Coordinates of C-alpha atoms and ligand atoms in Angstrom, one line a residue:
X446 CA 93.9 107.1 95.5
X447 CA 92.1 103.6 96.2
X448 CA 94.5 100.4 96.1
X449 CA 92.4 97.7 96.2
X450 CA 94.6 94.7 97.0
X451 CA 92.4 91.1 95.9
X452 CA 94.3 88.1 97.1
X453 CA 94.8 86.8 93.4
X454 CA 94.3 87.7 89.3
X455 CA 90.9 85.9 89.2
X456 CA 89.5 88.2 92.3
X457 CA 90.8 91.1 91.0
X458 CA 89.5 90.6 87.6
X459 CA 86.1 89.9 89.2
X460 CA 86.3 93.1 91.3
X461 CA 87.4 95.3 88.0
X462 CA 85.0 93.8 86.2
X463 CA 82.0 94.1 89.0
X464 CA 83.0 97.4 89.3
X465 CA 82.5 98.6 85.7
X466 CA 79.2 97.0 85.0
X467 CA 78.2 99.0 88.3
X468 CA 79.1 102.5 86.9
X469 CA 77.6 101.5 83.3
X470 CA 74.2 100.3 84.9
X471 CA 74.1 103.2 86.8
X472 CA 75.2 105.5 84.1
X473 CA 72.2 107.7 83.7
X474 CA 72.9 110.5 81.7
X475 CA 71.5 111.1 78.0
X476 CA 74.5 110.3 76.8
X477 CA 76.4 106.8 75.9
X478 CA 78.9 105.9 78.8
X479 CA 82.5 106.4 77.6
X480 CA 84.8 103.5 78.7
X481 CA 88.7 103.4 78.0
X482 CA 90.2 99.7 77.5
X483 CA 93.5 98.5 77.6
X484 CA 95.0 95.3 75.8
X485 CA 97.7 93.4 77.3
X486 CA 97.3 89.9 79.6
X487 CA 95.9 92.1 82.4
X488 CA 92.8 93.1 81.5
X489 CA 92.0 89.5 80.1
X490 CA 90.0 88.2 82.8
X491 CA 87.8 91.7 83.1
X492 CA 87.0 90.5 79.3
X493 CA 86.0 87.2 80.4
X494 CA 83.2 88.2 83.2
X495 CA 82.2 91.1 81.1
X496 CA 81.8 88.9 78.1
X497 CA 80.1 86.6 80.8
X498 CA 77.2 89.1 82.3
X499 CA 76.7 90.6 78.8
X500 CA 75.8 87.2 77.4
X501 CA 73.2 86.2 80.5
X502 CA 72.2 89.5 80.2
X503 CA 73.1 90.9 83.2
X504 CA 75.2 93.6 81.6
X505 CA 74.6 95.7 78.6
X506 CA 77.2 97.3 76.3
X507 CA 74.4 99.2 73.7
X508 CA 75.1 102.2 75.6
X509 CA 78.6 102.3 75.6
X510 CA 81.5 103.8 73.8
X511 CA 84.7 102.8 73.9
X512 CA 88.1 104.1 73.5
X513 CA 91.5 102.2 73.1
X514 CA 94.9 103.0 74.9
X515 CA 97.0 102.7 72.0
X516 CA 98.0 100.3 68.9
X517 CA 101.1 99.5 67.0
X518 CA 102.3 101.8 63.8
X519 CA 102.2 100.1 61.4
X520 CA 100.6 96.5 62.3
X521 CA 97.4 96.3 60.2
X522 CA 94.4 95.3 61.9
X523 CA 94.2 91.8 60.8
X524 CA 97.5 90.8 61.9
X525 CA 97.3 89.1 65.3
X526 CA 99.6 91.0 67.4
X527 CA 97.4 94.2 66.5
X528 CA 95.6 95.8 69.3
X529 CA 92.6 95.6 66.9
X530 CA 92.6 91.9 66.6
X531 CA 93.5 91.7 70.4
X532 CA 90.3 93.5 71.3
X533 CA 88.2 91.8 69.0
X534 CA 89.4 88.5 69.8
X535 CA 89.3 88.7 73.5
X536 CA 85.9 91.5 73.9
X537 CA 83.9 92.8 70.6
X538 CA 83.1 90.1 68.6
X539 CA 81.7 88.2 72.0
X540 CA 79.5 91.0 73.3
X541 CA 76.9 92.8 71.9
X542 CA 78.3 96.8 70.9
X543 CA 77.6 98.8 68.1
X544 CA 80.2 98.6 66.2
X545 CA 80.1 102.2 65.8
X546 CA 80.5 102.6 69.0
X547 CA 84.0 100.9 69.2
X548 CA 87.1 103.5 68.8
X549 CA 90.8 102.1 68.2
X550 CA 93.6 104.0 66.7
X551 CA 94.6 103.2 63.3
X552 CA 98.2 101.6 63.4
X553 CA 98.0 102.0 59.5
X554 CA 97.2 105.5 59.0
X555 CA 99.5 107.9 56.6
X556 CA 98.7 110.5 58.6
X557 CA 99.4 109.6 62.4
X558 CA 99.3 113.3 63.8
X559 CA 95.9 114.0 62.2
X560 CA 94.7 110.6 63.3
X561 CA 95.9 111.2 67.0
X562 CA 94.2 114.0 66.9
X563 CA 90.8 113.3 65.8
X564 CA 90.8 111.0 68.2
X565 CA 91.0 113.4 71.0
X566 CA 88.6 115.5 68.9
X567 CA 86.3 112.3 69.3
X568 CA 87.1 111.7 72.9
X569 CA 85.7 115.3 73.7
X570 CA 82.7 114.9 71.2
X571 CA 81.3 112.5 73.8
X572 CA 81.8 114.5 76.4
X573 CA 85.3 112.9 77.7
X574 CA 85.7 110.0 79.1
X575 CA 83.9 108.5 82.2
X576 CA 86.4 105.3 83.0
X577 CA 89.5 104.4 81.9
X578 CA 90.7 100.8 82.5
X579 CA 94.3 100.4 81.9
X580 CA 97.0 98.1 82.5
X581 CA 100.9 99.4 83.1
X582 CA 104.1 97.6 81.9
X583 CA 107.2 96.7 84.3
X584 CA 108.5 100.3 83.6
X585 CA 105.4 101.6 84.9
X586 CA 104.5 103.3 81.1
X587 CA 100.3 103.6 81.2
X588 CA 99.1 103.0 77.7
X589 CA 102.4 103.5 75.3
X590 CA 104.0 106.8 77.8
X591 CA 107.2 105.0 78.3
X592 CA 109.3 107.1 81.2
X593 CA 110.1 110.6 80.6
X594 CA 107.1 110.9 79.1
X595 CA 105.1 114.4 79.8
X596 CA 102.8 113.7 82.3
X597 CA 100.2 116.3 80.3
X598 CA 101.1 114.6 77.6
X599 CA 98.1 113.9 74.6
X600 CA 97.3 111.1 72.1
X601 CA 100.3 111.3 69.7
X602 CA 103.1 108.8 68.2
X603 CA 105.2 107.2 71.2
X604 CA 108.8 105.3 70.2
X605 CA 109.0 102.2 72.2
X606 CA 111.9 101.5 75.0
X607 CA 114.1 98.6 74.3
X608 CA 113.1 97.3 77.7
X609 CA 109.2 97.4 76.5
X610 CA 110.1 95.5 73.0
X611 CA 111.9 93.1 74.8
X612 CA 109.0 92.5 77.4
X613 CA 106.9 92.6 74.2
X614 CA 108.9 90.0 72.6
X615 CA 106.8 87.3 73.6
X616 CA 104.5 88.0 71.5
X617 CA 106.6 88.4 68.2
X618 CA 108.9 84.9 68.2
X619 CA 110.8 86.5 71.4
X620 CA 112.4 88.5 68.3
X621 CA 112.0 92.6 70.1
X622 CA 113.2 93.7 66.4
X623 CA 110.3 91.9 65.4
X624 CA 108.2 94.3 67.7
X625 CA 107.1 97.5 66.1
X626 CA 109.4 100.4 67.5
X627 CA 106.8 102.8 67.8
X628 CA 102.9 103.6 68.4
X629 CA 100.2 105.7 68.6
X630 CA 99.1 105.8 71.9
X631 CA 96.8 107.7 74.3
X632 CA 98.8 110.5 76.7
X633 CA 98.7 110.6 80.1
X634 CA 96.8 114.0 80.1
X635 CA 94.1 112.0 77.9
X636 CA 93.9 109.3 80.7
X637 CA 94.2 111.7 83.6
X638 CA 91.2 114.2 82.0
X639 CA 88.7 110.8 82.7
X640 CA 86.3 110.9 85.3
X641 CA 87.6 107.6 86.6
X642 CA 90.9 106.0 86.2
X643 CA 91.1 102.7 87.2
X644 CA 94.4 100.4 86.6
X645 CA 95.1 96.7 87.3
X646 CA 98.3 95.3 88.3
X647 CA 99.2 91.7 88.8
X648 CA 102.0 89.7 89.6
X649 CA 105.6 89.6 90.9
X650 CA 107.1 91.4 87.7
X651 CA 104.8 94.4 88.7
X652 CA 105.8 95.1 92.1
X653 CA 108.5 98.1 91.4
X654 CA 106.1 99.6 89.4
X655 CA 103.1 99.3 91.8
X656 CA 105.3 100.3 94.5
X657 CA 106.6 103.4 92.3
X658 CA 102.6 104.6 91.6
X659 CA 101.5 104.3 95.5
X660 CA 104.5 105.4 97.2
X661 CA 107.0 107.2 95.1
X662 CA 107.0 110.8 93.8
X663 CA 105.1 112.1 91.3
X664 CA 107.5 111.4 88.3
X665 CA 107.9 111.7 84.8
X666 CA 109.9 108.1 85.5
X667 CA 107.1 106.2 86.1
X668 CA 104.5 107.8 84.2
X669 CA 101.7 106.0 86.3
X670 CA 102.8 107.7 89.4
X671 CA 100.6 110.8 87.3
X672 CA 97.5 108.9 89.3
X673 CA 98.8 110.7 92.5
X674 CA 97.0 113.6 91.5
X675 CA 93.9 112.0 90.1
X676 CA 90.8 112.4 92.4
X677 CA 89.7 109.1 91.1
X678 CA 92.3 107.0 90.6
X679 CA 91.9 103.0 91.2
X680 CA 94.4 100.3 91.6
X681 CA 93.1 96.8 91.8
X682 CA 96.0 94.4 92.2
X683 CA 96.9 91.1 93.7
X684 CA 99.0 90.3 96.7
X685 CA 101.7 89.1 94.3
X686 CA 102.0 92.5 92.9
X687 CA 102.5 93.6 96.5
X688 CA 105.8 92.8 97.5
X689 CA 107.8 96.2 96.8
X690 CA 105.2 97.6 99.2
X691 CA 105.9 98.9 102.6
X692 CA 104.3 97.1 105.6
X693 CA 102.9 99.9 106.9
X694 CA 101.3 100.8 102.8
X695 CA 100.2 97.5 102.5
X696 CA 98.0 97.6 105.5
X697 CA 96.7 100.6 105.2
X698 CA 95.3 100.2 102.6
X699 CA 93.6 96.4 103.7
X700 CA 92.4 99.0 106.9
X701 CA 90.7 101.4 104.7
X702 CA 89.2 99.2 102.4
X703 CA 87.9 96.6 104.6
X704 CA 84.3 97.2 104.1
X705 CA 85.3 95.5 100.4
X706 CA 86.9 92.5 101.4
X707 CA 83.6 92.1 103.6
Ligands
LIG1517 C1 101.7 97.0 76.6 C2 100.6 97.9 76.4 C3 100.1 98.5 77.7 C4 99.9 97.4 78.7 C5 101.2 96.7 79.0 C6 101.2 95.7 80.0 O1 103.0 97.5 76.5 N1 100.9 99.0 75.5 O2 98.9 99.2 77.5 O3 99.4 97.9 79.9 O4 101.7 96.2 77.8 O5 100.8 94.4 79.5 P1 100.4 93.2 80.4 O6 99.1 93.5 80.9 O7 100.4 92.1 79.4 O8 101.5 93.0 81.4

């Protein structure tokens, strides 16, 4: 596992964000590039710079096919605390993507099993995914795997912790009953089959759970800590994010990756 510690959000959003539009331009297969996206306040500054190079045309997205973590049951799209409207707000409708080439769950299906399942049908119809960009919560839950968990576990229906609707709260008149009690989300077997894993933590209220993925045991608590046994795992974080760390960790890491801060 790389952790790539940045000493703030903005440079690790720039580093996540350089990083991507390096494997798409390089992607050269005869097939689209397959990125997995995230919603939450983490990822919002990746948006921002990759909205940025797509519009002076430094970075093109007419290749790529995307793939979102998870969205609510039973929020439809147009509602603004859907994942849907999330991505479109903050990504699709400022880039130029097929729109046929954008995947989400869909939160409003009578059929959630079958939906969860073509979209792992669709996943491996492209040939699996090369990145996945995710964010974690405070309980360390990747996509909606709350703890506990199955760490093979595939795209299906996931009931929410009263920890994560309370965290979630904000967003819903800091009401958690007002925050759907469950989703369809991604598994952490779907995230773990990707070529390239690559997760961005920020701030103070994410240090357990950084520390828990670096230096704890492979758990079913923290279902992040399934990145242990990725080959490609990245964390890009800040120093805030930091502080649960061990010395010794957090230098090691700043030894190895040096070259990068360079
Ligand atoms: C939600 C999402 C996760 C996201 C997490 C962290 O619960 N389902 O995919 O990673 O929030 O969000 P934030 O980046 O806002 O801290």
């Amino acid at each position: 596992m790389r952790v790539i510690i940045q000493d703030n959000y903005e440079k690790m959003s720039l580093w996540a964000a350089n990083y991507i539009a390096e494997k798409i331009r390089n992607h050269k297969e005869d097939r689209p590039f397959v990125l997995g996206l995230p919603t939450g306040s983490s990822p919002i500054g990746v948006y921002q710079e990759l909205i940025r190079m797509n519009k002076s045309g430094e970075l093109s997205f007419q290749n790529v096919v995307t793939f979102n973590m998870d969205e609510y049951l039973g929020l439809p799209r147009d509602n603004d605390q859907s994942y849907w409207y999330f991505m479109h707000e903050n990504l699709f409708d400022h880039i130029e993507i097929p729109a046929e080439n954008i995947n989400i769950l869909n939160g409003m299906t009578d059929d959630p099993e079958g939906e969860c399942a073509r979209y792992e049908e669709k996943i491996a119809s492209y040939g699996g995914i090369d990145l996945f960009m995710g964010g974690i919560g405070v309980d360390g839950h990747l996509a909606f795997n709350e703890p506990y968990t199955s760490l093979s576990s595939r795209t299906g229906v996931r009931n929410l912790t009263t920890d994560t609707r309370i965290v979630n709260a904000r967003f819903f008149g800091n009401d958690p009953e007002k925050v759907p009690a469950q989703a369809l989300s991604v598994g952490i077997g779907t995230v773990t089959d990707s070529k390239e894993v690559l997760v961005l933590i920020s701030g103070h209220n994410k240090a357990r759970a950084l520390a828990a993925t670096v230096e704890g045991g492979v758990s079913q608590k923290w279902t992040c800590s399934a990145l242990q046994l990725h080959n490609g795992a990245i964390i890009a974080c800040d120093e805030a994010a930091c502080g649960e760390l061990t010395v010794d960790t957090y230098k090691y890491f700043l030894d190895i990756e040096r070259a990068e801060r360079l």
